[in-house]
PDB file of C-alpha atoms in Angstrom:
ATOM      1  CA  MET N   1      47.293 167.734 -62.717  1.00 47.00           C
ATOM      2  CA  ASP N   2      45.041 165.682 -61.422  1.00 55.00           C
ATOM      3  CA  THR N   3      45.221 163.910 -58.415  1.00 61.00           C
ATOM      4  CA  ASN N   4      44.724 160.261 -59.494  1.00 63.00           C
ATOM      5  CA  LEU N   5      47.382 161.031 -61.675  1.00 59.00           C
ATOM      6  CA  SER N   6      49.638 162.986 -59.619  1.00 71.00           C
ATOM      7  CA  ASN N   7      49.411 160.029 -56.927  1.00 82.00           C
ATOM      8  CA  ASP N   8      49.942 157.545 -59.793  1.00 83.00           C
ATOM      9  CA  ILE N   9      53.264 159.312 -61.067  1.00 85.00           C
ATOM     10  CA  THR N  10      54.215 159.404 -57.018  1.00 87.00           C
ATOM     11  CA  ILE N  11      53.907 155.759 -56.970  1.00 89.00           C
ATOM     12  CA  LEU N  12      55.378 155.300 -60.285  1.00 91.00           C
ATOM     13  CA  SER N  13      58.410 157.016 -59.050  1.00 90.00           C
ATOM     14  CA  HIS N  14      58.599 154.755 -56.122  1.00 90.00           C
ATOM     15  CA  LEU N  15      58.730 152.007 -58.422  1.00 92.00           C
ATOM     16  CA  LYS N  16      61.635 153.387 -60.129  1.00 92.00           C
ATOM     17  CA  ASP N  17      63.571 153.856 -57.282  1.00 92.00           C
ATOM     18  CA  THR N  18      62.428 149.965 -56.011  1.00 93.00           C
ATOM     19  CA  LEU N  19      63.430 148.350 -59.116  1.00 93.00           C
ATOM     20  CA  THR N  20      66.512 150.287 -59.745  1.00 92.00           C
ATOM     21  CA  ASP N  21      67.893 149.260 -56.215  1.00 93.00           C
ATOM     22  CA  ASN N  22      66.392 145.629 -56.744  1.00 93.00           C
ATOM     23  CA  PRO N  23      65.514 144.819 -60.482  1.00 92.00           C
ATOM     24  CA  ASP N  24      64.103 141.227 -59.529  1.00 91.00           C
ATOM     25  CA  ALA N  25      62.052 142.666 -56.881  1.00 92.00           C
ATOM     26  CA  THR N  26      58.743 140.950 -56.407  1.00 91.00           C
ATOM     27  CA  GLN N  27      55.420 142.311 -55.713  1.00 92.00           C
ATOM     28  CA  ARG N  28      56.003 141.772 -51.784  1.00 93.00           C
ATOM     29  CA  ASP N  29      59.215 144.102 -52.425  1.00 93.00           C
ATOM     30  CA  ILE N  30      57.506 146.965 -54.219  1.00 93.00           C
ATOM     31  CA  ALA N  31      54.360 146.807 -52.003  1.00 93.00           C
ATOM     32  CA  GLN N  32      56.964 147.498 -48.740  1.00 91.00           C
ATOM     33  CA  HIS N  33      58.800 150.156 -50.662  1.00 88.00           C
ATOM     34  CA  THR N  34      55.411 151.947 -51.754  1.00 87.00           C
ATOM     35  CA  GLY N  35      53.798 151.845 -48.462  1.00 88.00           C
ATOM     36  CA  LEU N  36      51.040 149.948 -50.504  1.00 90.00           C
ATOM     37  CA  SER N  37      49.379 146.553 -49.352  1.00 94.00           C
ATOM     38  CA  LEU N  38      50.233 143.658 -51.684  1.00 93.00           C
ATOM     39  CA  GLY N  39      46.848 143.512 -53.469  1.00 94.00           C
ATOM     40  CA  MET N  40      46.735 147.623 -53.735  1.00 94.00           C
ATOM     41  CA  THR N  41      50.519 146.766 -55.436  1.00 93.00           C
ATOM     42  CA  ASN N  42      48.850 143.811 -57.564  1.00 93.00           C
ATOM     43  CA  ALA N  43      46.531 146.335 -58.934  1.00 94.00           C
ATOM     44  CA  MET N  44      48.496 149.214 -59.440  1.00 93.00           C
ATOM     45  CA  LEU N  45      51.045 147.187 -61.187  1.00 94.00           C
ATOM     46  CA  LYS N  46      48.178 145.852 -63.984  1.00 95.00           C
ATOM     47  CA  ARG N  47      46.909 149.616 -64.411  1.00 94.00           C
ATOM     48  CA  PHE N  48      50.499 150.710 -64.993  1.00 94.00           C
ATOM     49  CA  ILE N  49      50.992 147.779 -67.371  1.00 95.00           C
ATOM     50  CA  ASP N  50      47.704 148.796 -69.047  1.00 95.00           C
ATOM     51  CA  LYS N  51      49.136 152.286 -69.234  1.00 94.00           C
ATOM     52  CA  GLY N  52      51.981 151.132 -70.677  1.00 95.00           C
ATOM     53  CA  TRP N  53      54.198 152.770 -68.024  1.00 95.00           C
ATOM     54  CA  VAL N  54      55.812 149.482 -66.983  1.00 95.00           C
ATOM     55  CA  MET N  55      56.308 146.036 -68.434  1.00 95.00           C
ATOM     56  CA  MET N  56      56.149 142.755 -66.902  1.00 93.00           C
ATOM     57  CA  HIS N  57      58.300 139.742 -68.147  1.00 90.00           C
ATOM     58  CA  ARG N  58      57.350 136.460 -66.844  1.00 90.00           C
ATOM     59  CA  LEU N  59      60.487 134.185 -65.945  1.00 86.00           C
ATOM     60  CA  THR N  60      58.720 131.171 -64.714  1.00 88.00           C
ATOM     61  CA  PRO N  61      55.614 130.359 -64.245  1.00 87.00           C
ATOM     62  CA  LYS N  62      55.898 132.172 -60.391  1.00 84.00           C
ATOM     63  CA  LYS N  63      58.769 134.537 -61.260  1.00 89.00           C
ATOM     64  CA  VAL N  64      58.001 137.591 -63.153  1.00 90.00           C
ATOM     65  CA  THR N  65      60.311 141.152 -63.174  1.00 92.00           C
ATOM     66  CA  TYR N  66      58.770 144.314 -63.577  1.00 93.00           C
ATOM     67  CA  VAL N  67      60.583 146.944 -65.751  1.00 93.00           C
ATOM     68  CA  LEU N  68      59.732 150.622 -66.588  1.00 93.00           C
ATOM     69  CA  THR N  69      58.747 151.783 -70.024  1.00 94.00           C
ATOM     70  CA  THR N  70      60.207 154.184 -71.898  1.00 94.00           C
ATOM     71  CA  GLN N  71      57.114 156.444 -71.281  1.00 94.00           C
ATOM     72  CA  GLY N  72      57.146 155.160 -67.610  1.00 92.00           C
ATOM     73  CA  MET N  73      60.494 156.934 -67.421  1.00 92.00           C
ATOM     74  CA  HIS N  74      59.238 159.891 -69.625  1.00 93.00           C
ATOM     75  CA  GLU N  75      56.117 160.204 -67.000  1.00 89.00           C
ATOM     76  CA  VAL N  76      58.701 160.392 -63.488  1.00 89.00           C
ATOM     77  CA  ALA N  77      61.009 162.607 -65.628  1.00 91.00           C
ATOM     78  CA  SER N  78      58.225 164.981 -66.557  1.00 89.00           C
ATOM     79  CA  ARG N  79      57.022 165.018 -62.936  1.00 85.00           C
ATOM     80  CA  THR N  80      60.777 165.699 -61.830  1.00 86.00           C
ATOM     81  CA  TYR N  81      61.103 168.544 -64.556  1.00 90.00           C
ATOM     82  CA  HIS N  82      57.669 170.289 -62.965  1.00 88.00           C
ATOM     83  CA  TYR N  83      58.736 169.854 -59.506  1.00 86.00           C
ATOM     84  CA  MET N  84      62.162 171.581 -60.397  1.00 91.00           C
ATOM     85  CA  GLN N  85      60.474 174.071 -62.576  1.00 93.00           C
ATOM     86  CA  HIS N  86      58.002 175.331 -59.271  1.00 91.00           C
ATOM     87  CA  THR N  87      60.892 175.191 -56.844  1.00 91.00           C
ATOM     88  CA  PHE N  88      63.021 177.399 -58.724  1.00 93.00           C
ATOM     89  CA  LYS N  89      59.833 179.907 -59.611  1.00 94.00           C
ATOM     90  CA  LEU N  90      59.452 180.027 -55.694  1.00 91.00           C
ATOM     91  CA  MET N  91      62.898 180.374 -54.607  1.00 92.00           C
ATOM     92  CA  ASN N  92      63.223 183.288 -56.978  1.00 93.00           C
ATOM     93  CA  GLN N  93      59.976 184.331 -55.466  1.00 92.00           C
ATOM     94  CA  TYR N  94      61.658 184.074 -52.189  1.00 91.00           C
ATOM     95  CA  GLY N  95      64.827 185.883 -53.167  1.00 92.00           C
ATOM     96  CA  GLN N  96      63.147 188.691 -54.156  1.00 93.00           C
ATOM     97  CA  ALA N  97      60.851 188.912 -51.038  1.00 91.00           C
ATOM     98  CA  MET N  98      64.145 188.803 -49.216  1.00 91.00           C
ATOM     99  CA  LEU N  99      66.394 191.012 -50.793  1.00 94.00           C
ATOM    100  CA  GLU N 100      63.119 193.768 -50.461  1.00 92.00           C
ATOM    101  CA  THR N 101      63.183 192.742 -46.995  1.00 91.00           C
ATOM    102  CA  VAL N 102      66.701 193.666 -46.304  1.00 93.00           C
ATOM    103  CA  ALA N 103      66.440 197.347 -48.277  1.00 94.00           C
ATOM    104  CA  ARG N 104      63.477 197.856 -46.123  1.00 91.00           C
ATOM    105  CA  VAL N 105      65.343 196.910 -42.775  1.00 90.00           C
ATOM    106  CA  LYS N 106      68.445 198.999 -44.239  1.00 92.00           C
ATOM    107  CA  ARG N 107      66.379 201.963 -45.239  1.00 92.00           C
ATOM    108  CA  GLU N 108      65.469 201.746 -41.208  1.00 89.00           C
ATOM    109  CA  GLY N 109      68.308 202.220 -40.054  1.00 90.00           C
ATOM    110  CA  TYR N 110      69.535 198.406 -39.121  1.00 90.00           C
ATOM    111  CA  THR N 111      72.752 197.434 -39.730  1.00 90.00           C
ATOM    112  CA  GLU N 112      72.335 193.914 -39.146  1.00 89.00           C
ATOM    113  CA  ILE N 113      70.007 191.323 -39.622  1.00 90.00           C
ATOM    114  CA  ILE N 114      69.964 188.282 -36.960  1.00 88.00           C
ATOM    115  CA  LEU N 115      67.771 185.141 -38.155  1.00 89.00           C
ATOM    116  CA  CYS N 116      66.709 183.131 -35.206  1.00 85.00           C
ATOM    117  CA  GLY N 117      65.930 179.447 -35.707  1.00 83.00           C
ATOM    118  CA  ASP N 118      66.574 177.090 -38.680  1.00 83.00           C
ATOM    119  CA  CYS N 119      64.834 177.251 -41.957  1.00 85.00           C
ATOM    120  CA  ASP N 120      65.337 175.919 -45.602  1.00 85.00           C
ATOM    121  CA  VAL N 121      66.140 179.293 -47.104  1.00 87.00           C
ATOM    122  CA  ALA N 122      68.745 180.893 -44.501  1.00 89.00           C
ATOM    123  CA  PHE N 123      70.771 180.923 -47.712  1.00 92.00           C
ATOM    124  CA  LEU N 124      68.658 183.094 -49.309  1.00 92.00           C
ATOM    125  CA  LEU N 125      68.446 185.922 -46.674  1.00 92.00           C
ATOM    126  CA  GLU N 126      72.365 185.391 -46.359  1.00 93.00           C
ATOM    127  CA  TYR N 127      72.748 186.280 -49.806  1.00 94.00           C
ATOM    128  CA  ALA N 128      70.114 188.901 -49.550  1.00 95.00           C
ATOM    129  CA  CYS N 129      72.253 190.485 -46.682  1.00 94.00           C
ATOM    130  CA  LYS N 130      75.211 190.141 -48.626  1.00 95.00           C
ATOM    131  CA  SER N 131      73.801 191.870 -51.675  1.00 94.00           C
ATOM    132  CA  GLY N 132      72.523 194.818 -49.405  1.00 94.00           C
ATOM    133  CA  SER N 133      75.625 194.895 -47.538  1.00 94.00           C
ATOM    134  CA  VAL N 134      73.722 194.514 -44.032  1.00 93.00           C
ATOM    135  CA  HIS N 135      75.787 191.999 -41.588  1.00 91.00           C
ATOM    136  CA  PHE N 136      73.785 188.456 -41.236  1.00 92.00           C
ATOM    137  CA  ILE N 137      74.126 186.798 -38.408  1.00 88.00           C
ATOM    138  CA  LYS N 138      72.354 183.463 -37.673  1.00 87.00           C
ATOM    139  CA  GLN N 139      71.716 182.067 -34.017  1.00 81.00           C
ATOM    140  CA  ASN N 140      69.359 180.201 -31.776  1.00 68.00           C
ATOM    141  CA  GLU N 141      66.716 182.165 -29.762  1.00 54.00           C
ATOM    142  CA  ALA N 142      67.610 181.120 -26.504  1.00 46.00           C
ATOM    143  CA  LYS N 143      71.038 182.683 -27.326  1.00 56.00           C
ATOM    144  CA  LEU N 144      69.650 185.763 -28.820  1.00 52.00           C
ATOM    145  CA  ALA N 145      67.142 186.403 -25.787  1.00 46.00           C
ATOM    146  CA  GLY N 146      70.295 186.762 -23.680  1.00 45.00           C
ATOM    147  CA  GLU N 147      72.500 188.761 -25.992  1.00 52.00           C
ATOM    148  CA  ASN N 148      69.974 191.061 -28.083  1.00 51.00           C
ATOM    149  CA  LYS N 149      71.097 194.260 -26.480  1.00 56.00           C
ATOM    150  CA  ASN N 150      72.260 196.058 -29.632  1.00 56.00           C
ATOM    151  CA  HIS N 151      69.670 198.416 -31.523  1.00 65.00           C
ATOM    152  CA  THR N 152      71.252 198.171 -34.712  1.00 79.00           C
ATOM    153  CA  ALA N 153      70.100 194.355 -35.063  1.00 85.00           C
ATOM    154  CA  PHE N 154      66.615 193.547 -37.237  1.00 86.00           C
ATOM    155  CA  VAL N 155      65.534 189.951 -35.851  1.00 85.00           C
ATOM    156  CA  ILE N 156      63.956 187.314 -38.312  1.00 84.00           C
ATOM    157  CA  PHE N 157      62.250 184.662 -36.278  1.00 83.00           C
ATOM    158  CA  ALA N 158      62.344 181.338 -38.276  1.00 82.00           C
ATOM    159  CA  ASP N 159      59.432 179.858 -36.440  1.00 76.00           C
ATOM    160  CA  GLN N 160      55.894 181.460 -37.174  1.00 68.00           C
ATOM    161  CA  LYS N 161      54.889 181.081 -33.416  1.00 59.00           C
ATOM    162  CA  ALA N 162      57.287 183.681 -32.415  1.00 52.00           C
ATOM    163  CA  ASP N 163      54.245 186.310 -34.225  1.00 52.00           C
ATOM    164  CA  ALA N 164      52.846 186.647 -30.888  1.00 58.00           C
ATOM    165  CA  VAL N 165      55.314 188.440 -29.042  1.00 61.00           C
ATOM    166  CA  LEU N 166      57.308 190.897 -32.263  1.00 65.00           C
ATOM    167  CA  GLN N 167      58.537 193.814 -31.393  1.00 68.00           C
ATOM    168  CA  LYS N 168      59.325 196.826 -33.814  1.00 70.00           C
ATOM    169  CA  ASN N 169      62.455 195.761 -35.102  1.00 72.00           C
ATOM    170  CA  GLN N 170      61.306 191.858 -35.158  1.00 74.00           C
ATOM    171  CA  THR N 171      59.232 189.604 -37.897  1.00 78.00           C
ATOM    172  CA  THR N 172      58.892 186.433 -38.782  1.00 74.00           C
ATOM    173  CA  LEU N 173      60.268 184.495 -41.920  1.00 75.00           C
ATOM    174  CA  TYR N 174      56.593 183.696 -43.018  1.00 74.00           C
ATOM    175  CA  LYS N 175      55.206 187.291 -42.771  1.00 76.00           C
ATOM    176  CA  ILE N 176      58.028 188.283 -45.582  1.00 77.00           C
ATOM    177  CA  LEU N 177      57.494 185.382 -47.557  1.00 76.00           C
ATOM    178  CA  TYR N 178      53.871 185.270 -47.485  1.00 74.00           C
ATOM    179  CA  ASP N 179      52.384 188.366 -46.129  1.00 70.00           C
ATOM    180  CA  LYS N 180      51.479 190.713 -49.184  1.00 61.00           C
ATOM    181  CA  GLU N 181      51.247 193.764 -47.033  1.00 60.00           C
ATOM    182  CA  TYR N 182      54.656 193.334 -45.048  1.00 58.00           C
ATOM    183  CA  VAL N 183      57.233 194.359 -47.783  1.00 51.00           C
TER     184      VAL N 183
END
C-alpha cells in the first residue's frame, strides 16, 4: 500500500471515529480530532468526497454534515482486516520463537524462566513455558538483582539495553524475536 493511501486511510479512520462520537462535527471539530489544520481538513474532506469515501449534506447555507459512505467504511474495514492479519502473523511467529527458546532452555537444563520487565508479548512466553513444562516467573530487574542465586533459572530481559551485560543464562526478548542466529 502506498504511503499516501495509507495516510488517507488513517485520517479516514480518525474521521469515522469523530463522526461516530459526534455526527454533527464541524470541520473545526474534525481538524481538532485528526490533528490537522483547518485548511488541511478542508482539502482532505474535498479529496475524500471526490474519492467517494465521504458525502456532504448541506443543512443550511452555513451548516453541513459529513457521512462516511459505504465505500469509505469499506476502506476503513479493509485496513483493519489487513492490520489484524499482520498482527496475527507476527503473534504466530513470536509464539513459535518463544516455544523454540523454551525448548532450547529446557535442553540446557534450566527449569524456570524469569522475565524481567514489562512487555506486550509476555503472555506468549508464559504460554510457551506452560507448554514446555518450564516454570515461568515475571518480576522486575531490581528484585532479580537481589534474588537471582538460583542457577536453574534462565533470565530473559524485556529491555534490549540489558544486552551489554548478559551472562550465559540470560538473553533479551529482542534476540529471541529478531535474531535468526539465536535460536
